[in-house]
Coordinates of C-alpha atoms in Angstrom, one line a residue:
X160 CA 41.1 62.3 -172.3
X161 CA 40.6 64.9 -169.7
X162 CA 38.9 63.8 -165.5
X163 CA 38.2 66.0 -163.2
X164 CA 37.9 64.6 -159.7
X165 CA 36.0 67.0 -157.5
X166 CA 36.9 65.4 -154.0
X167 CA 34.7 67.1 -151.4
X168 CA 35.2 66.7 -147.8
X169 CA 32.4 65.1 -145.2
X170 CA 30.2 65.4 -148.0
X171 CA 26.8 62.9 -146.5
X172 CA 25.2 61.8 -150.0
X173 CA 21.7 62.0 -147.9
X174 CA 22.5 66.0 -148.0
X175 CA 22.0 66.2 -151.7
X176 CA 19.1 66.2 -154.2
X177 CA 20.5 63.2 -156.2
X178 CA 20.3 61.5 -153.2
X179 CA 17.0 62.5 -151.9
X180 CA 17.1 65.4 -149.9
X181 CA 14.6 67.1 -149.6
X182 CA 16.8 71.0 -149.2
X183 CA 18.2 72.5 -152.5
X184 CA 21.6 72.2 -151.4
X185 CA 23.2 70.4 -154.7
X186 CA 22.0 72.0 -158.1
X187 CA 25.0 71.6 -159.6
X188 CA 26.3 68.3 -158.6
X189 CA 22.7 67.3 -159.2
X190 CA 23.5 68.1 -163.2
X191 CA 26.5 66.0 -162.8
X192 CA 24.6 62.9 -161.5
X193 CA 21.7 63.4 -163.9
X194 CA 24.3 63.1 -166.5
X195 CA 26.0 60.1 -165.2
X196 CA 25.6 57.1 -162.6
X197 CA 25.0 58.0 -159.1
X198 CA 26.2 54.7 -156.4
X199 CA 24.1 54.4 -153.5
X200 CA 25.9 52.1 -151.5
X201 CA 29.3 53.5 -151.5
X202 CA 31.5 53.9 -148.4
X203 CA 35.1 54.7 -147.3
X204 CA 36.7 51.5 -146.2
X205 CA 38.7 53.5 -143.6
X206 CA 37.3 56.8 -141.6
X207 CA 37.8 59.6 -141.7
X208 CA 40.2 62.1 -143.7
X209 CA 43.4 60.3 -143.4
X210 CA 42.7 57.3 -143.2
X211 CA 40.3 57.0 -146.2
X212 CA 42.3 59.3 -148.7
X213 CA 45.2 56.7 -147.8
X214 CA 43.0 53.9 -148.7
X215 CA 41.5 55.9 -151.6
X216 CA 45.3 56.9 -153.1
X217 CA 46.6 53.5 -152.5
X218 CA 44.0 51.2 -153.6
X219 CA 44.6 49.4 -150.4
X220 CA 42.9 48.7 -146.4
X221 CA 44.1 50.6 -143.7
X222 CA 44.6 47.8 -141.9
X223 CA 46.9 46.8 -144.7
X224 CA 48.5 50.0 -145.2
X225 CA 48.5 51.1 -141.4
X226 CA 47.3 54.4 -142.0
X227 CA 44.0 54.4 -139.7
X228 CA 45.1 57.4 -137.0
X229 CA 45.5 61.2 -137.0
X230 CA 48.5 60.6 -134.7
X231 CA 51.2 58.2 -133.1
X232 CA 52.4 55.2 -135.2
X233 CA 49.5 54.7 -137.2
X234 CA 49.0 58.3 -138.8
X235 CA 51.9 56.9 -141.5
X236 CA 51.3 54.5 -144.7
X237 CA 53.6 51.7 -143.4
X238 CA 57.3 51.6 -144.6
X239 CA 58.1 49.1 -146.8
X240 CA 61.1 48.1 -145.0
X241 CA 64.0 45.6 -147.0
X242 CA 62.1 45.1 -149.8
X243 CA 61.5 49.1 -151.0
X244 CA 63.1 49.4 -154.0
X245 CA 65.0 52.5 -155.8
X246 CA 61.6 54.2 -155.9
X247 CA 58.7 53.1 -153.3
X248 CA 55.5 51.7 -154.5
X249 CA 53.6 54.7 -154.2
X250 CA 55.7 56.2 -156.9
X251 CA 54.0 53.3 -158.6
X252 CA 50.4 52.4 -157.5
X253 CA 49.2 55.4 -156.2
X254 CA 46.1 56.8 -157.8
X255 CA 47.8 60.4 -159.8
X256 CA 51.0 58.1 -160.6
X257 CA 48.9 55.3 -162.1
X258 CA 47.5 57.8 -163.7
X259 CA 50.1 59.2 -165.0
X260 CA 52.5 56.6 -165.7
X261 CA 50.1 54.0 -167.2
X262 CA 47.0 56.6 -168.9
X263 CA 49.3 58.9 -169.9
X264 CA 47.6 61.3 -167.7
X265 CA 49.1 64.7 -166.5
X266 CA 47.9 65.1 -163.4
X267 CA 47.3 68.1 -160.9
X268 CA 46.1 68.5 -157.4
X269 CA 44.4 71.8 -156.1
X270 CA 43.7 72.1 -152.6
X271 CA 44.9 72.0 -148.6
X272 CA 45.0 68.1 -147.8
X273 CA 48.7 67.2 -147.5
X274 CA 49.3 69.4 -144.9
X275 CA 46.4 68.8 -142.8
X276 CA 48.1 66.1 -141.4
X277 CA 51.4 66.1 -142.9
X278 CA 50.1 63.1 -145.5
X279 CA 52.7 64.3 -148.2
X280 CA 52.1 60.2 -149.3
X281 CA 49.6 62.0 -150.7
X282 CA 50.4 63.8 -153.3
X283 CA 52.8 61.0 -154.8
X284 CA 52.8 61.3 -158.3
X285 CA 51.2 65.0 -159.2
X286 CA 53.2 67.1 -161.7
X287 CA 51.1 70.2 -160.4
X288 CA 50.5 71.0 -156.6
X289 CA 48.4 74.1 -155.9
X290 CA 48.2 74.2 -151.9
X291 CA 45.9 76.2 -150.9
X292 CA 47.5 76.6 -148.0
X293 CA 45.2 76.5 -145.2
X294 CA 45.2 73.1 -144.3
X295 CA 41.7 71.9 -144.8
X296 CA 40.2 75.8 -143.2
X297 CA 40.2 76.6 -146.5
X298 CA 36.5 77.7 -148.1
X299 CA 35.6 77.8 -151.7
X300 CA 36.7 81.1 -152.3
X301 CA 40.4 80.3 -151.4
X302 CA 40.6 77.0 -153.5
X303 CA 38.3 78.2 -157.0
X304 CA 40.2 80.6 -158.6
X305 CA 43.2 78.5 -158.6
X306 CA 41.6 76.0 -159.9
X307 CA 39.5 78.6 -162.6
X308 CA 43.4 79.8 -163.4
X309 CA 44.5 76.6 -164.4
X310 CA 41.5 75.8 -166.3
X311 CA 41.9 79.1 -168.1
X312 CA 45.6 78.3 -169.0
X313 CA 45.5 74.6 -169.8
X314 CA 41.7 73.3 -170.0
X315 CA 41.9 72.7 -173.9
X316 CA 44.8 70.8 -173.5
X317 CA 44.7 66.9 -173.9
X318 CA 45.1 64.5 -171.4
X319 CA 45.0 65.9 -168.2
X320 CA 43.7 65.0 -164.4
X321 CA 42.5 67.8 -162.2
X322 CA 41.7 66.9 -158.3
X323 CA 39.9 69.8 -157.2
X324 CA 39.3 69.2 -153.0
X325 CA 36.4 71.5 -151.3
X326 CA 36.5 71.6 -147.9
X327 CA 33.6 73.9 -146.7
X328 CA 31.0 70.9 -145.4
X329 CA 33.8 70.4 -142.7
X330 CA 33.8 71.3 -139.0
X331 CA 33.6 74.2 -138.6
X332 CA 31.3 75.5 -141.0
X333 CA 32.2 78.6 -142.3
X334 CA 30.0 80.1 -145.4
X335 CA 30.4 83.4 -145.4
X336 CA 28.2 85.8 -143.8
X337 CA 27.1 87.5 -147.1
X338 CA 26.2 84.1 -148.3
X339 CA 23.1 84.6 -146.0
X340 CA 20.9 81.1 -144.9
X341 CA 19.2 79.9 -148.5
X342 CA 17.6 77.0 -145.8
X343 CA 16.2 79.3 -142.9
X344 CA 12.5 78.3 -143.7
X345 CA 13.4 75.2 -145.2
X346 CA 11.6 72.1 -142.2
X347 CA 14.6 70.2 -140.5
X348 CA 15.1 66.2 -141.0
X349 CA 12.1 64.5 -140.1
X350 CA 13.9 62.6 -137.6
X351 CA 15.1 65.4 -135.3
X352 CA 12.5 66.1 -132.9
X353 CA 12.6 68.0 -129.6
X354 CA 11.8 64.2 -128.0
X355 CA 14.9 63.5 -130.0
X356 CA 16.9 66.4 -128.4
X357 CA 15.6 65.6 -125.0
X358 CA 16.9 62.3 -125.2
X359 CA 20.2 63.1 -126.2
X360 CA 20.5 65.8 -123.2
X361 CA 19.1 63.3 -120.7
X362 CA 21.0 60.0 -122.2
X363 CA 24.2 60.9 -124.1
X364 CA 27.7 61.8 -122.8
X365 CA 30.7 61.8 -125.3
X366 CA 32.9 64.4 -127.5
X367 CA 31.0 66.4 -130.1
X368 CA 28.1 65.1 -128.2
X369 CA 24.7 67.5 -128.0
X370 CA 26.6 69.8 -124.9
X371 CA 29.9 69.1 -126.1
X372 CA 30.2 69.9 -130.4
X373 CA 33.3 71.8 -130.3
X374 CA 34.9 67.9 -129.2
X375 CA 35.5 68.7 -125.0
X376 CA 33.2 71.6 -124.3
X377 CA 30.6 74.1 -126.2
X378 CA 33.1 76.7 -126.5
X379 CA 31.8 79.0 -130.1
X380 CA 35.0 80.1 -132.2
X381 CA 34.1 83.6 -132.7
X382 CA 35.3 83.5 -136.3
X383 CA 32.7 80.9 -137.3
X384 CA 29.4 81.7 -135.7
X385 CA 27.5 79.0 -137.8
X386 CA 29.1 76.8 -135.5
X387 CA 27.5 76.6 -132.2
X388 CA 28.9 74.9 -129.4
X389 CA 26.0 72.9 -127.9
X390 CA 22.4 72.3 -129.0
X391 CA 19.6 72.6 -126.1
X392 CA 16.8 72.9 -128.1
X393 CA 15.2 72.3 -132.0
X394 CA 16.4 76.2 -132.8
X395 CA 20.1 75.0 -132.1
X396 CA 20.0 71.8 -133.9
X397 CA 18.7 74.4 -137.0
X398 CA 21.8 76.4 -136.9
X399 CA 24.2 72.9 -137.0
X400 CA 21.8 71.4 -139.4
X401 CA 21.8 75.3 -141.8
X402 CA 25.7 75.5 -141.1
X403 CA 26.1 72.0 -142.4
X404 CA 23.8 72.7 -145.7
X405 CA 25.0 76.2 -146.4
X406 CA 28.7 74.7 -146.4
X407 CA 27.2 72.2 -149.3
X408 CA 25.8 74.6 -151.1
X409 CA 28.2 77.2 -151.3
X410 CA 30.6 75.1 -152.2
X411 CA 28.0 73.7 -154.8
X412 CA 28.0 77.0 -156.0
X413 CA 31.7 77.5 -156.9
X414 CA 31.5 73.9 -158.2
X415 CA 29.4 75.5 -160.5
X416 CA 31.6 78.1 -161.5
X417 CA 33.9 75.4 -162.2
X418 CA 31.9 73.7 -164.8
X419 CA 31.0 77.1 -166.5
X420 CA 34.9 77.6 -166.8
X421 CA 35.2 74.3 -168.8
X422 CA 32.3 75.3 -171.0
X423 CA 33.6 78.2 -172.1
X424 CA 36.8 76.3 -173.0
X425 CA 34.8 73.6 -175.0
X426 CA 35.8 70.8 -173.0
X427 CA 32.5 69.9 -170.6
X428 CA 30.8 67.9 -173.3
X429 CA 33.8 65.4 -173.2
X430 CA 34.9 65.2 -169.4
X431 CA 34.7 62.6 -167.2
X432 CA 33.7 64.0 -163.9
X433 CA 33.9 61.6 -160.6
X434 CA 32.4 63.6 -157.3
X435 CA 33.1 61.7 -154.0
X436 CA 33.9 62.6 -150.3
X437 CA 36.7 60.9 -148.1
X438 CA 33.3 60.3 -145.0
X439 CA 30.0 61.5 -143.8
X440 CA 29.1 63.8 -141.4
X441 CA 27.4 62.8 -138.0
X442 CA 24.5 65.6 -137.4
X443 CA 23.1 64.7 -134.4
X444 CA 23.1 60.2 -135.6
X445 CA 24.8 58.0 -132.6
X446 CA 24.7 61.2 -130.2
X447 CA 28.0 62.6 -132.3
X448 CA 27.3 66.5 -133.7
X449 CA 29.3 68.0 -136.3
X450 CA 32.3 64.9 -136.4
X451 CA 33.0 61.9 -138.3
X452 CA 34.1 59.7 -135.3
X453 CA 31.9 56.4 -136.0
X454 CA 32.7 53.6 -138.4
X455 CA 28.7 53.6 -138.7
X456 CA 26.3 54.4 -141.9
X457 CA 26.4 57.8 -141.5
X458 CA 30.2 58.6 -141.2
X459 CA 31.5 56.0 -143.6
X460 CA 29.0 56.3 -146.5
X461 CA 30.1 58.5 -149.3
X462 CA 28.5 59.7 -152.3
X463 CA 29.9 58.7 -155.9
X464 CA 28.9 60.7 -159.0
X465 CA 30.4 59.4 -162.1
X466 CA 29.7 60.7 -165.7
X467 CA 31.5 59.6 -168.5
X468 CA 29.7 61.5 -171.8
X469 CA 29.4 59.1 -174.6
X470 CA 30.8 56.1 -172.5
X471 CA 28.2 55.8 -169.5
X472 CA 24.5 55.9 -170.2
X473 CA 23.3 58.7 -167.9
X474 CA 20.9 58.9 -165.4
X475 CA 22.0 55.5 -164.1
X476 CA 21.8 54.5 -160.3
X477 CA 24.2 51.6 -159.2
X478 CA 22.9 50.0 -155.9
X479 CA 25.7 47.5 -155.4
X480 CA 27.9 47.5 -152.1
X481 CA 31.6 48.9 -153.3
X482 CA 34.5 50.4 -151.5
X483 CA 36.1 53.6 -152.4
X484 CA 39.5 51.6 -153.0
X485 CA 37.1 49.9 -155.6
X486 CA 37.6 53.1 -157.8
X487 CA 41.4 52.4 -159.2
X488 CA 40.8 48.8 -160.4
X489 CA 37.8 50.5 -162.1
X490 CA 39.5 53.0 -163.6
X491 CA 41.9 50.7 -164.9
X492 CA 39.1 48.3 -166.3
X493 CA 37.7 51.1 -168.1
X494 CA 40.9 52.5 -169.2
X495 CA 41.5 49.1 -170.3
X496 CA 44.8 48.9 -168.5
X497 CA 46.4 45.9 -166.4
X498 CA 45.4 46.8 -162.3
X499 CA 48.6 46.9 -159.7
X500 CA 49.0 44.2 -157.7
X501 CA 48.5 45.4 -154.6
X502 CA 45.4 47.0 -155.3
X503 CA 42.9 45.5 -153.1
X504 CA 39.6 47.2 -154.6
X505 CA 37.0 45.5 -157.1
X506 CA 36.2 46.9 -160.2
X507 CA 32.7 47.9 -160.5
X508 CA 33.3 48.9 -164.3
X509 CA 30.7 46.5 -165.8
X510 CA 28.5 48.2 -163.8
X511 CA 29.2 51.5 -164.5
X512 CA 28.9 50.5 -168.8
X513 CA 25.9 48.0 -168.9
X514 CA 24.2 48.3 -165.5
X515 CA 24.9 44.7 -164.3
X516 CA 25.6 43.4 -160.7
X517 CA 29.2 44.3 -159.7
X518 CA 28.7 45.0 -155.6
X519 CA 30.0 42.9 -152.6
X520 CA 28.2 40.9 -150.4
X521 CA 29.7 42.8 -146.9
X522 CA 31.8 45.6 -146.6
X523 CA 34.1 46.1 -143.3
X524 CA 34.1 49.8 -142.3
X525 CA 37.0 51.3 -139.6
X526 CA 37.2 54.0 -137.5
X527 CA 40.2 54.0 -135.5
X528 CA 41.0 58.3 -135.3
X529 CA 38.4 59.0 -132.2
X530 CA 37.1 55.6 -131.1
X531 CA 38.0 52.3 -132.2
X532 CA 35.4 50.9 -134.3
X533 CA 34.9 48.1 -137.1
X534 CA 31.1 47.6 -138.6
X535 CA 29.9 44.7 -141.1
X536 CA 27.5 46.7 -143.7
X537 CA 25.6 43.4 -145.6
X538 CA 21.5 43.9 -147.1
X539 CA 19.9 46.3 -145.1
X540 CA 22.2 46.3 -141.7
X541 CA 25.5 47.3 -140.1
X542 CA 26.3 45.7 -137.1
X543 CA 28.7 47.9 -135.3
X544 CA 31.6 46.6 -133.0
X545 CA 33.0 48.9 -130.4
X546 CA 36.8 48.3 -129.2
X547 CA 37.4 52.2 -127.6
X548 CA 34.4 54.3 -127.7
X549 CA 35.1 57.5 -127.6
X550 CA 33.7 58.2 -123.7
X551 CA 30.6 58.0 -125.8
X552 CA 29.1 54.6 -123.6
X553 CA 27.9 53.2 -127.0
X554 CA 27.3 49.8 -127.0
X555 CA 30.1 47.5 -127.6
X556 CA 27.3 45.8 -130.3
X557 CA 25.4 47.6 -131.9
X558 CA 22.5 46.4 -134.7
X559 CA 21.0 48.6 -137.3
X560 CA 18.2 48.7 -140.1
X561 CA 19.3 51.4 -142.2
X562 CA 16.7 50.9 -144.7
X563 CA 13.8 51.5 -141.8
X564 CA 16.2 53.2 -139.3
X565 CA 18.7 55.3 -141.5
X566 CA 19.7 57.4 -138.6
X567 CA 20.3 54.8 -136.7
X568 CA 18.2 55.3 -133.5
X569 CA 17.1 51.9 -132.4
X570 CA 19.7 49.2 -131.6
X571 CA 18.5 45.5 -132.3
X572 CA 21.7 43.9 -131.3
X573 CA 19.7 42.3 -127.9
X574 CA 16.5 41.6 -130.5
X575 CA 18.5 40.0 -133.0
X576 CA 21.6 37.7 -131.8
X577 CA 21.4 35.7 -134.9
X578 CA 22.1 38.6 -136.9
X579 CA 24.6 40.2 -134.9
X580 CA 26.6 36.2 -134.8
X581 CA 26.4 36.6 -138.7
X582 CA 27.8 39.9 -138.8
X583 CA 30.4 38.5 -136.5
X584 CA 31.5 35.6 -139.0
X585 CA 31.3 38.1 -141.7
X586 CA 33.6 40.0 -140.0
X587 CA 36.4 37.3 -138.8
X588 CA 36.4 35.6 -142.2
X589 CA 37.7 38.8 -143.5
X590 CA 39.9 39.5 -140.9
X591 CA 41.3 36.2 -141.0
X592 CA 42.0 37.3 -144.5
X593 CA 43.6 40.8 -143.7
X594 CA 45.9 39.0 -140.9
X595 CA 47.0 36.5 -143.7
X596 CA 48.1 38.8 -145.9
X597 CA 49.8 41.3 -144.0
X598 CA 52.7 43.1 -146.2
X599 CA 56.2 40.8 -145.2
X600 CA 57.3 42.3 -141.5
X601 CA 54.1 42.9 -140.1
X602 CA 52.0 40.8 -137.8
X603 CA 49.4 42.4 -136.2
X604 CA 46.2 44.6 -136.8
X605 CA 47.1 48.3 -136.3
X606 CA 43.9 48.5 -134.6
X607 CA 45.5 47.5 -131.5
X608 CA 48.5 48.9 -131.7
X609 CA 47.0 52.0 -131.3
X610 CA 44.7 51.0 -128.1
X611 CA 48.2 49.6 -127.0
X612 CA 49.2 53.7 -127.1
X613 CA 46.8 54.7 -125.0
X614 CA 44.2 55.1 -127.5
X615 CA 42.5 56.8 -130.5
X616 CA 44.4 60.1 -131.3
X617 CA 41.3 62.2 -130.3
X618 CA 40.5 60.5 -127.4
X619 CA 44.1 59.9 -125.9
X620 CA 45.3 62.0 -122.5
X621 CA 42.0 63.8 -122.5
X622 CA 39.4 61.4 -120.3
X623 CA 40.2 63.2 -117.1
X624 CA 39.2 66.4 -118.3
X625 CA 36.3 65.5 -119.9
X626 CA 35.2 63.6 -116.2
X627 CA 35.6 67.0 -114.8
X628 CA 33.4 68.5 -117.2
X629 CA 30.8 66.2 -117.1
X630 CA 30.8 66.6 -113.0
X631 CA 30.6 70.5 -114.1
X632 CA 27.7 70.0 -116.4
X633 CA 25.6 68.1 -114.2
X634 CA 26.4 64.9 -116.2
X635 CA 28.1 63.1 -112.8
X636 CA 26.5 59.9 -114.1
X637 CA 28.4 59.1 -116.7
X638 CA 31.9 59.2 -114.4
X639 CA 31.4 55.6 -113.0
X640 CA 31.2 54.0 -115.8
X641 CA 33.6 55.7 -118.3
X642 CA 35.9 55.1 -115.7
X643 CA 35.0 51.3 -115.2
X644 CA 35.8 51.4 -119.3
X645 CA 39.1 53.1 -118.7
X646 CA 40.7 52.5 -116.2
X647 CA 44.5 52.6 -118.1
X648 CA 43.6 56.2 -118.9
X649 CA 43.3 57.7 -115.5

């Protein structure tokens, strides 16, 4: 048995032909999906990149495992304190040592994520680690022809893993200038107007806000001039929106070279291919541009691509509600292999084999890196809860349609109280839940134990500077009440 994981960072589904899109952005992760089952309700239980590769590698919740940050006490997977044995339990239950112990799996990692932000948890239970060696800067061109050399040295082997991670649709986006703009007279998303952009300028404070993309200002990074630092018009929104699709698709590109690689070696007929993304991207949705900072439809939904030749019909669409910790009790379903105990996932695997009903009735979606955020995502809503937001005045409910309202522009939370008091039992039944069964020595949500430390990494130490630049901008406005909303932060 031979999978190859193609893990590809703030990858929105939305932004590819299998899901819809309307740009040629994904030829070659469209052949995947037309040869497998493509999930359209998929989401990362904890956003963004550390937090939901935690979750993903450890099967578990981040406010189980406590790694929901990108700093202070909550960037770590909690210790296991008296009760760690000879060899922790990610030696054990993490996804490449499952893998490897249990399937019999040999299993490799190519990329740049453990040092990102130092999550060598990570990478528990590779035999091979190719860092790339950028720390998530890398583009395609850095991480495929490691990943070509090992397929050319050990493809027709038996039994192997590869996890292959793309970074190019990340902040900041950085195709290569000879790569040109396959998209320049290609029409934007319907849903970004200039009334849209007028709006925003008037109405919307907040890092990676419409004046403020590069997080605290609209400072441009000479070396990626895809990236602009502020949008004031429809022409500026293009270049964020082009960046954005040109990262896809050149990094669709090399996937391609990828898959030629394993033809050659007469192994593509056979493998199992799973495509996924650790979040979203937020292009312009909740007044965020170019960030992942929202526990809201856009950030936390995730494609999943999953062909299985001979063993999954193809051309299958799931459109159950799962988790990405739903993948390992899948895998082991499928593999036919007894699931960890800790795992806290679902196995969609009937699902995947004869099409029948395997989602969940809610999801809970966190954000705890840039604000502090928890949603309820149940039929066609997400109700969104804000505990720290960012300096981004969003409301502390908010209420969307995403089936009429995917990018999330009108809030029904006043309209709809009845929904927004469901959302909120939805919500407190599972946290009752997640507060019951806290791993032995640990009482409280990690949530709050970051507010408790001043706040979201991204956010922490830096509201009086962003009050002067809003009084610099012409944004004076905002001051009063960001400051009413923080006053422990001044």
């Amino acid at each position: 048995m031979r999978i190859l994981y193609l893990d590809l960072d703030t990858l929105r589904p939305d932004h590819l032909g299998c899901y819809g899109y309307c740009r040629n952005t994904s030829p070659n992760l469209d052949r995947i999906a037309a040869e497998g089952v493509v999930f359209d309700r998929y989401y990362t239980s904890d956003a963004p990149c550390l937090p939901s590769r935690s979750a993903l590698m450890t099967g578990t919740f981040g406010i189980h495992n406590g790694a929901i940050n990108h700093g202070g006490s909550n960037a770590e997977i909690r210790s296991e304190g008296p009760e760690r044995d000879f060899q922790n339990t990610l030696s054990l239950d993490n996804l490449p040592a499952w893998l490897k112990m249990e399937a019999g799996l040999y299993p490799v990692y190519i990329g740049g994520f453990g040092e990102r932000h130092s999550t060598f948890n990570y990478y528990a239970g590779f035999r091979e680690i190719y860092d790339t060696g950028l720390g998530g800067v890398e583009s395609a061109e850095d991480v495929t022809p490691t990943a070509l050399r090992w397929i050319e040295q050990n493809a027709e082997r038996d039994n192997w893993y590869l996890h292959v991670n793309y970074w190019d649709p990340h902040t900041p986006y950085r195709a290569p200038a000879d790569f040109g703009n396959p998209f320049a007279n290609d029409p934007l998303p319907a849903w970004l107007t200039e009334n849209e952009i007028a709006r925003q300028l008037c109405e919307t404070v907040g890092p990676h806000g419409i004046l403020d993309q590069d997080m605290y200002d609209d400072r441009v990074d000479p070396r990626y001039p895809r990236q602009p630092g502020k949008a004031l018009n429809l022409n500026d929104a293009r270049r964020v929106i082009d960046g954005y699709d040109c990262g896809v698709r050149y990094m669709d590109e090399h996937i391609g070279r990828l898959l030629d690689a394993l033809k050659r070696k007469g192994v593509l007929d056979d493998l199992v291919i799973i495509a996924s993304s650790d979040h979203g991207e937020n292009l312009g949705e909740l007044g965020m541009w170019s960030e992942h900072g929202t526990a809201d439809h856009i950030t936390c939904r995730i494609p999943m691509i999953f062909r299985w030749p001979g063993r999954l019909a193809a051309g299958q669409r799931n459109p159950g509600l799962h988790y990405n910790i739903d993948l390992l009790p899948t895998l082991a379903e499928l593999l036919e292999l007894p699931p960890r105990p800790k795992w806290e996932g679902r196995s969609y695997a009937r699902g995947l084999l004869d099409g029948s009903g395997t989602g969940r009735s809610e999801l809970i979606l966190s954000q705890c890196c840039h604000g502090c955020q928890r949603a309820v995502r149940w039929d066609d809503w997400i109700y969104i809860r804000t505990y720290h937001d960012f300096y981004h005045l969003f409301d502390r409910e908010m209420l969307f349609n995403v089936q009429d309202d995917p990018h999330e522009q009108r809030n029904l939370a006043a309209d709809r109280p009845d929904l927004c008091r469901e959302a909120k039992a939805r919500y407190l039944d599972w946290l009752d839940e997640m507060m019951a069964t806290q791993p032995d020595g640990y009482f409280w949500d990690p949530m709050w134990e970051i507010i408790s430390e001043g706040g979201p990494y991204h956010a922490r130490g830096h509201l009086k500077q962003y009050l002067r630049r809003l009084e610099d901008t012409g944004r004076a406005w905002a001051v009063p009440e960001l400051k009413r909303r923080h006053p422990g932060e001044l």
